[in-house]
Structures are given as C-alpha cells and as structure tokens.
mmCIF file with all atom_site columns, C-alpha atoms in Angstrom:
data_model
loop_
_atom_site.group_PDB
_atom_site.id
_atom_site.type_symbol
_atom_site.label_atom_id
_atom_site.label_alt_id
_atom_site.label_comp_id
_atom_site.label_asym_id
_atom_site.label_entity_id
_atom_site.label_seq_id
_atom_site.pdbx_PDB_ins_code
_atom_site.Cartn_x
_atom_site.Cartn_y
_atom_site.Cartn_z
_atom_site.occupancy
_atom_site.B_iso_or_equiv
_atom_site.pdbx_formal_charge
_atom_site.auth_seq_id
_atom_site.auth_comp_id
_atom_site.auth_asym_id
_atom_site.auth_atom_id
_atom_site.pdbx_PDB_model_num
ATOM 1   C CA . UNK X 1 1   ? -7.933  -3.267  17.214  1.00 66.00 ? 885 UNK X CA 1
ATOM 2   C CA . UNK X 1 2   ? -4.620  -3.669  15.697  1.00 76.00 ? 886 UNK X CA 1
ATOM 3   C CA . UNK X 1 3   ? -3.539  -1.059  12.853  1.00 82.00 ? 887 UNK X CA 1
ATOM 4   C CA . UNK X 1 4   ? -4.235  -1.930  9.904   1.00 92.00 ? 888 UNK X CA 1
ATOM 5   C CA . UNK X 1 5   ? -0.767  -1.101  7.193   1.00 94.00 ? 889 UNK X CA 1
ATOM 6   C CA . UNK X 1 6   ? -0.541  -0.461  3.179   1.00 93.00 ? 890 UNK X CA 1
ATOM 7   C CA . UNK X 1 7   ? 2.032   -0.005  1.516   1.00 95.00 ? 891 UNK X CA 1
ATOM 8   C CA . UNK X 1 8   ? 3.736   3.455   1.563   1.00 96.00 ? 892 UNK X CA 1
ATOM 9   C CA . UNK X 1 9   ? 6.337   5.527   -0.836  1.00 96.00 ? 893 UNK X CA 1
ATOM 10  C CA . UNK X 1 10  ? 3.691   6.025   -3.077  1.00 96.00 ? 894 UNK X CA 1
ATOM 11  C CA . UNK X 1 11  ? 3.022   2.778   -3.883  1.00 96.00 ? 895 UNK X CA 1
ATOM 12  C CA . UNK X 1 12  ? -0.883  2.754   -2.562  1.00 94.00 ? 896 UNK X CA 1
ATOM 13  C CA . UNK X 1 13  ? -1.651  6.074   -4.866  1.00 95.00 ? 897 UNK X CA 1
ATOM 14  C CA . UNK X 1 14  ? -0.239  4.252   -7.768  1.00 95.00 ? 898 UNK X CA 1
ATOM 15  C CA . UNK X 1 15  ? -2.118  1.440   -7.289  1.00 92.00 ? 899 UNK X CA 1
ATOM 16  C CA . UNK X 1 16  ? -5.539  3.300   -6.951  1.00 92.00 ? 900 UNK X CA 1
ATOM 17  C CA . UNK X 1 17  ? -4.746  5.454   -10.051 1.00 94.00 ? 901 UNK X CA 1
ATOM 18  C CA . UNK X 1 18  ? -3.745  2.672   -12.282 1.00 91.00 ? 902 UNK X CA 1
ATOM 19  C CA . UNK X 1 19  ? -6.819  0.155   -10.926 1.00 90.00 ? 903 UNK X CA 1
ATOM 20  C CA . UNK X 1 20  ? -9.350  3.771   -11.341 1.00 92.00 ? 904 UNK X CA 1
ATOM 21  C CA . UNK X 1 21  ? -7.610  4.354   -15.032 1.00 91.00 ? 905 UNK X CA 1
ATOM 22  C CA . UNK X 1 22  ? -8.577  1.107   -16.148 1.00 90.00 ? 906 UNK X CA 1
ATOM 23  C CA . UNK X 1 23  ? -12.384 1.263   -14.474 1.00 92.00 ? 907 UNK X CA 1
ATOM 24  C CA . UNK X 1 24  ? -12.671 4.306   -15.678 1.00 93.00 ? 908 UNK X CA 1
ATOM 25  C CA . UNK X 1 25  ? -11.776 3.048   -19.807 1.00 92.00 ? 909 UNK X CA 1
ATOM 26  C CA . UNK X 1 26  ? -15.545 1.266   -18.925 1.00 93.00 ? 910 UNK X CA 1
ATOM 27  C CA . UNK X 1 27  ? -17.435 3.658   -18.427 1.00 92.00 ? 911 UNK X CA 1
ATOM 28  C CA . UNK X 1 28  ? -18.910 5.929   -20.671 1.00 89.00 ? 912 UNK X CA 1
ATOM 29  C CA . UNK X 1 29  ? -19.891 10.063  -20.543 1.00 90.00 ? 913 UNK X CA 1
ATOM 30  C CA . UNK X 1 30  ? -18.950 12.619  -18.061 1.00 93.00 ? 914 UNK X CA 1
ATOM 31  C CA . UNK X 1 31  ? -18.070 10.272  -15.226 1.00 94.00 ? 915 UNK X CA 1
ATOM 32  C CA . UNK X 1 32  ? -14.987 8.535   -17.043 1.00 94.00 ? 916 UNK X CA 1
ATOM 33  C CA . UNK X 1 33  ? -13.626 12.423  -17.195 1.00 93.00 ? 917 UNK X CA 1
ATOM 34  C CA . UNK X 1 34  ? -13.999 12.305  -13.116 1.00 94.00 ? 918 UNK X CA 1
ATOM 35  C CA . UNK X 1 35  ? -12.473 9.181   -12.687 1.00 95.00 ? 919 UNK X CA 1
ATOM 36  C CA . UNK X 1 36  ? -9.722  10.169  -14.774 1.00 95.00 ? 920 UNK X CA 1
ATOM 37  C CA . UNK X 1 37  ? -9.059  13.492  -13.016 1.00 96.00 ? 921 UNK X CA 1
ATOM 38  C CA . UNK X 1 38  ? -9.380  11.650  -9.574  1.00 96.00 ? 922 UNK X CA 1
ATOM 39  C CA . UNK X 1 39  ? -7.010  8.944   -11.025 1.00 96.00 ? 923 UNK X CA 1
ATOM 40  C CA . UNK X 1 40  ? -4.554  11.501  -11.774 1.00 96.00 ? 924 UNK X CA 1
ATOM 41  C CA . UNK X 1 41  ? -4.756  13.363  -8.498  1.00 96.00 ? 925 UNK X CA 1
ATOM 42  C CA . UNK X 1 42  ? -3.943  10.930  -6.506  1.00 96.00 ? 926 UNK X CA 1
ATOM 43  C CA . UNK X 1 43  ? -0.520  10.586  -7.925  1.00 96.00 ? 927 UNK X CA 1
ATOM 44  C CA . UNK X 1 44  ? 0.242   13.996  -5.947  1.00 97.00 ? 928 UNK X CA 1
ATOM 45  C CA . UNK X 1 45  ? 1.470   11.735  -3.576  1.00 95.00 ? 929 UNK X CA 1
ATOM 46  C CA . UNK X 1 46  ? 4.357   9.993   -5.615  1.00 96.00 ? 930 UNK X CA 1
ATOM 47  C CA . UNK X 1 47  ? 5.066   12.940  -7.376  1.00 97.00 ? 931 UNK X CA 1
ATOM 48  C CA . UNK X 1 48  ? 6.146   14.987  -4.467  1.00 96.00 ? 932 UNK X CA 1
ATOM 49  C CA . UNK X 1 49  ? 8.142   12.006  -3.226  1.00 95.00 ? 933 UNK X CA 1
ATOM 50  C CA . UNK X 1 50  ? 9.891   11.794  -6.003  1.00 94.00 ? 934 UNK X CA 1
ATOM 51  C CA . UNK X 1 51  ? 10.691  15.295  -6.207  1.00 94.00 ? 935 UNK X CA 1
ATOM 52  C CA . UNK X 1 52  ? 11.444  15.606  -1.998  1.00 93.00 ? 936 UNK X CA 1
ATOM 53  C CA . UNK X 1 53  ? 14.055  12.515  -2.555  1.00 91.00 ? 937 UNK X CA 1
ATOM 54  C CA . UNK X 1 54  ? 15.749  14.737  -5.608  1.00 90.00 ? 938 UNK X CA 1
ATOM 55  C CA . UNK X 1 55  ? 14.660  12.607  -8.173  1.00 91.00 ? 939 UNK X CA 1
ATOM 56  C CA . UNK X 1 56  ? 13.540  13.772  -12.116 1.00 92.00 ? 940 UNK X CA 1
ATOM 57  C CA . UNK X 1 57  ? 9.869   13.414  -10.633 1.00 92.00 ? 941 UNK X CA 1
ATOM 58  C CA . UNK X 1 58  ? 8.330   12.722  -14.580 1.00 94.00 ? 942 UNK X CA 1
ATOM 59  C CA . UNK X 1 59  ? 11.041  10.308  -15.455 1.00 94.00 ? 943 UNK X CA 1
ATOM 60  C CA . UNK X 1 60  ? 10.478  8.158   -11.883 1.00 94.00 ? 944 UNK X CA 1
ATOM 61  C CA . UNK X 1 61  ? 7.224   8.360   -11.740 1.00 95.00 ? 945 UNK X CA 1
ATOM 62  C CA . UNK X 1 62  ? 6.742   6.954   -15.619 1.00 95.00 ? 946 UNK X CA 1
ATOM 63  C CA . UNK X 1 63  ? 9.075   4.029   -14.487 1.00 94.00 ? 947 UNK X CA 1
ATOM 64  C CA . UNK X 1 64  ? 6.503   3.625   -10.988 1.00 95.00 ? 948 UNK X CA 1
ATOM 65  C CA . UNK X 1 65  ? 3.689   3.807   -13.916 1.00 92.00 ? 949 UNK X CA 1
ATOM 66  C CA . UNK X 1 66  ? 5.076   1.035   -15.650 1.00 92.00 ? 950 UNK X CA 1
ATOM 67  C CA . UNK X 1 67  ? 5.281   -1.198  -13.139 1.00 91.00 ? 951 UNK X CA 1
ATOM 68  C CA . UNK X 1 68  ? 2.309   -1.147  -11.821 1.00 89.00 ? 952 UNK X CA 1
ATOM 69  C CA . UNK X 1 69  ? 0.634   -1.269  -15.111 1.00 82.00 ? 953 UNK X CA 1
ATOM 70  C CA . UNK X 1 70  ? 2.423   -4.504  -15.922 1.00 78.00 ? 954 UNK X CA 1
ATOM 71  C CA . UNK X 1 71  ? 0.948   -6.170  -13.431 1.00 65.00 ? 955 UNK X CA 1
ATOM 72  C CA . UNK X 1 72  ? -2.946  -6.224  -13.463 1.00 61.00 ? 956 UNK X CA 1
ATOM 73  C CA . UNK X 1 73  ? -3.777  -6.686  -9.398  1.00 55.00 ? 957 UNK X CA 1
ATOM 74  C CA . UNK X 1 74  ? -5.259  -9.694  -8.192  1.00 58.00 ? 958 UNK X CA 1
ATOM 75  C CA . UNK X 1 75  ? -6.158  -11.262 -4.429  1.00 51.00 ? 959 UNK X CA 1
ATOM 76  C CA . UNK X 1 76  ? -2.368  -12.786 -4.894  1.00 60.00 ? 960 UNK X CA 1
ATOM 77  C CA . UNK X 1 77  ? -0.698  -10.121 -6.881  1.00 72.00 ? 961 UNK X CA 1
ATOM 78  C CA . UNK X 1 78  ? -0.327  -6.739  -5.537  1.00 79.00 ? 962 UNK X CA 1
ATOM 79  C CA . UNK X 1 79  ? 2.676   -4.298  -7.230  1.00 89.00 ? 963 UNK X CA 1
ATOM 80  C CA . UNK X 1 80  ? 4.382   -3.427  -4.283  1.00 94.00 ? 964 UNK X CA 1
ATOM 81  C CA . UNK X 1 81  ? 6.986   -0.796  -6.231  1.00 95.00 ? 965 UNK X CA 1
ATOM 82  C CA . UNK X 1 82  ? 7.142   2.503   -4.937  1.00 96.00 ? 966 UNK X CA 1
ATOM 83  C CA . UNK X 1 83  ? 9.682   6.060   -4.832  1.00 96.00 ? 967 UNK X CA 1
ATOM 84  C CA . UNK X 1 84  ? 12.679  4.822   -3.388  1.00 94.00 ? 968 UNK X CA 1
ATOM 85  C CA . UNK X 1 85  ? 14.020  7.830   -1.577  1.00 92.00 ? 969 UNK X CA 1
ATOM 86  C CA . UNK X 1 86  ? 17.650  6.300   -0.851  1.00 89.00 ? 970 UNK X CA 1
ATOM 87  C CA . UNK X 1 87  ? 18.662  5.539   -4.387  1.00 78.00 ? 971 UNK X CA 1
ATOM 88  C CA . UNK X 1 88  ? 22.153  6.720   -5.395  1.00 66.00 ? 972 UNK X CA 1
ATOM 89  C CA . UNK X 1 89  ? 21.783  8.694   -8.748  1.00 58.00 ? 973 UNK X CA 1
ATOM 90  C CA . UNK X 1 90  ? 22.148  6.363   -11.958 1.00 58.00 ? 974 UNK X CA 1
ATOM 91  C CA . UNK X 1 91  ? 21.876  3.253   -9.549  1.00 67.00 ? 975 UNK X CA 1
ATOM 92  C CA . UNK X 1 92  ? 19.536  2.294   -12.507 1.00 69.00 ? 976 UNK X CA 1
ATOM 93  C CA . UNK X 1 93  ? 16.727  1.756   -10.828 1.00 76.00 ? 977 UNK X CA 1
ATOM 94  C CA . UNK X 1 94  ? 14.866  4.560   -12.123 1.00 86.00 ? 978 UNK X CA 1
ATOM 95  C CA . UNK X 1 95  ? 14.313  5.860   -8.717  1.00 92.00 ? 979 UNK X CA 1
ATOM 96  C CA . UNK X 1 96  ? 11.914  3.101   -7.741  1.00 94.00 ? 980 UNK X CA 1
ATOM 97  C CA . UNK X 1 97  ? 11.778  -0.267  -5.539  1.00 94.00 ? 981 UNK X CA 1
ATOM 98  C CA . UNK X 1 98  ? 9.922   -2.661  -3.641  1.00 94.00 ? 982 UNK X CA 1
ATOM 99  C CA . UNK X 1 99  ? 8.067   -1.313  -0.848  1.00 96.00 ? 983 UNK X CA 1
ATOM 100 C CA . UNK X 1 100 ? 7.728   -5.137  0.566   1.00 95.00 ? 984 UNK X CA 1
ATOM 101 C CA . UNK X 1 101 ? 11.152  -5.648  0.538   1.00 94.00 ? 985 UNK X CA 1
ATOM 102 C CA . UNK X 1 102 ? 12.096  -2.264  2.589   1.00 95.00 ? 986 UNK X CA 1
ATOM 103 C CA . UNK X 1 103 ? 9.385   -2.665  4.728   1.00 95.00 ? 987 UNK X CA 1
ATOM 104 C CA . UNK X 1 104 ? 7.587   0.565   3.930   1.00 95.00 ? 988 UNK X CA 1
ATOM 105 C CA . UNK X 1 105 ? 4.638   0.818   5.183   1.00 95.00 ? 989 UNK X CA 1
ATOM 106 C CA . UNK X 1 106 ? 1.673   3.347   5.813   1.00 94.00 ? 990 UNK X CA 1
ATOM 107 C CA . UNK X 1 107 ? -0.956  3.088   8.364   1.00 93.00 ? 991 UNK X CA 1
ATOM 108 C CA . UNK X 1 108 ? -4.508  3.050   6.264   1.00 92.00 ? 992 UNK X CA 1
ATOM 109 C CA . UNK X 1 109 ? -5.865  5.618   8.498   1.00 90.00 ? 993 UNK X CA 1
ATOM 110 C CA . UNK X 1 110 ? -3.497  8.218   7.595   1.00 86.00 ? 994 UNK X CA 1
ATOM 111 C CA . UNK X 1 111 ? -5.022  7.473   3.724   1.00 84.00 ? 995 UNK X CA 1
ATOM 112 C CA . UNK X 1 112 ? -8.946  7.783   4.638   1.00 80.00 ? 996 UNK X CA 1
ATOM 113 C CA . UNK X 1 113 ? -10.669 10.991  4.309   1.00 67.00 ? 997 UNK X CA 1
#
C-alpha cells in the first residue's frame, strides 16, 4: 500500500504532547502524572532538532509550544509548525516554520513502536 506521511521537524511530537497535555488536565490521580511525563518525552524529538540545527533549544522550542497551543486541532486544523533547521540566526522566526509549506515530511512508520 502506499506510505502513509506526517509531518516531520518535530512537528508530529509537538502535536501529540500538546493534544496528551490537555487530555491529561481531565483526568484525575496517578495516571494524569503518566500522561504528563509521556507528554513531555516525546518532545525529545524537537528538542534535539533544535539543538542539531544550532538553535537556543528552550527558547525554539517555547516558540514551537506556542504555536501549537494556539491552535486547538481539529479534522480541518492541524498546526503544521515545526524546527526549521535552515533559519539564519535572528531571521525572527524563532527558529520555527511550516512543515506544509517546506514539504517536510516523515513516513508514520518510522514513528510506531
């Protein structure tokens, strides 16, 4: 069958972690703490690519926070902002951009363990 793609530079991670974070603010005891902890693993991934592409990995990965906090995902509206590893330093755009737009894309298989 064909292959199927997500998003990549991050972007995917970021997206779990902020859609587990707010799960996890429902549910109460012990398993919130997990959910939270797995939430905050998974931004491993965006960390390191951050840091690999020579960027201040707390300060980009706040800004990749924010973004995909501000939009609340739907069937229609997916944040697609992940690390941009080509930005010039103090382009200004806090070390993130559109995955869509560069056309950076994982294969979903490489994500599934």
């Amino acid at each position: 069958g064909a292959a199927r793609l997500s998003y990549g530079g991050g972007c995917t991670e970021m997206a779990l972690s902020a859609s587990l974070q707010h799960a996890a603010q429902r549910v109460p005891g012990l398993q919130q703490y997990a959910m939270q902890a797995f939430s905050q693993a998974l931004l491993v991934v965006p960390r390191t690519l951050a840091e690999n592409a020579g960027h201040n990995s707390s300060k980009t990965l706040a800004h990749l926070q924010a973004a995909h906090h501000e939009e609340r995902p739907s069937d229609d509206n997916i944040c697609d902002m992940g690390i941009d590893i080509e930005e010039e330093a103090g382009s200004g755009s806090g070390g993130i951009c559109s995955m869509k737009d560069r056309g950076v894309l994982d294969m979903v298989a490489t994500k599934q363990s």
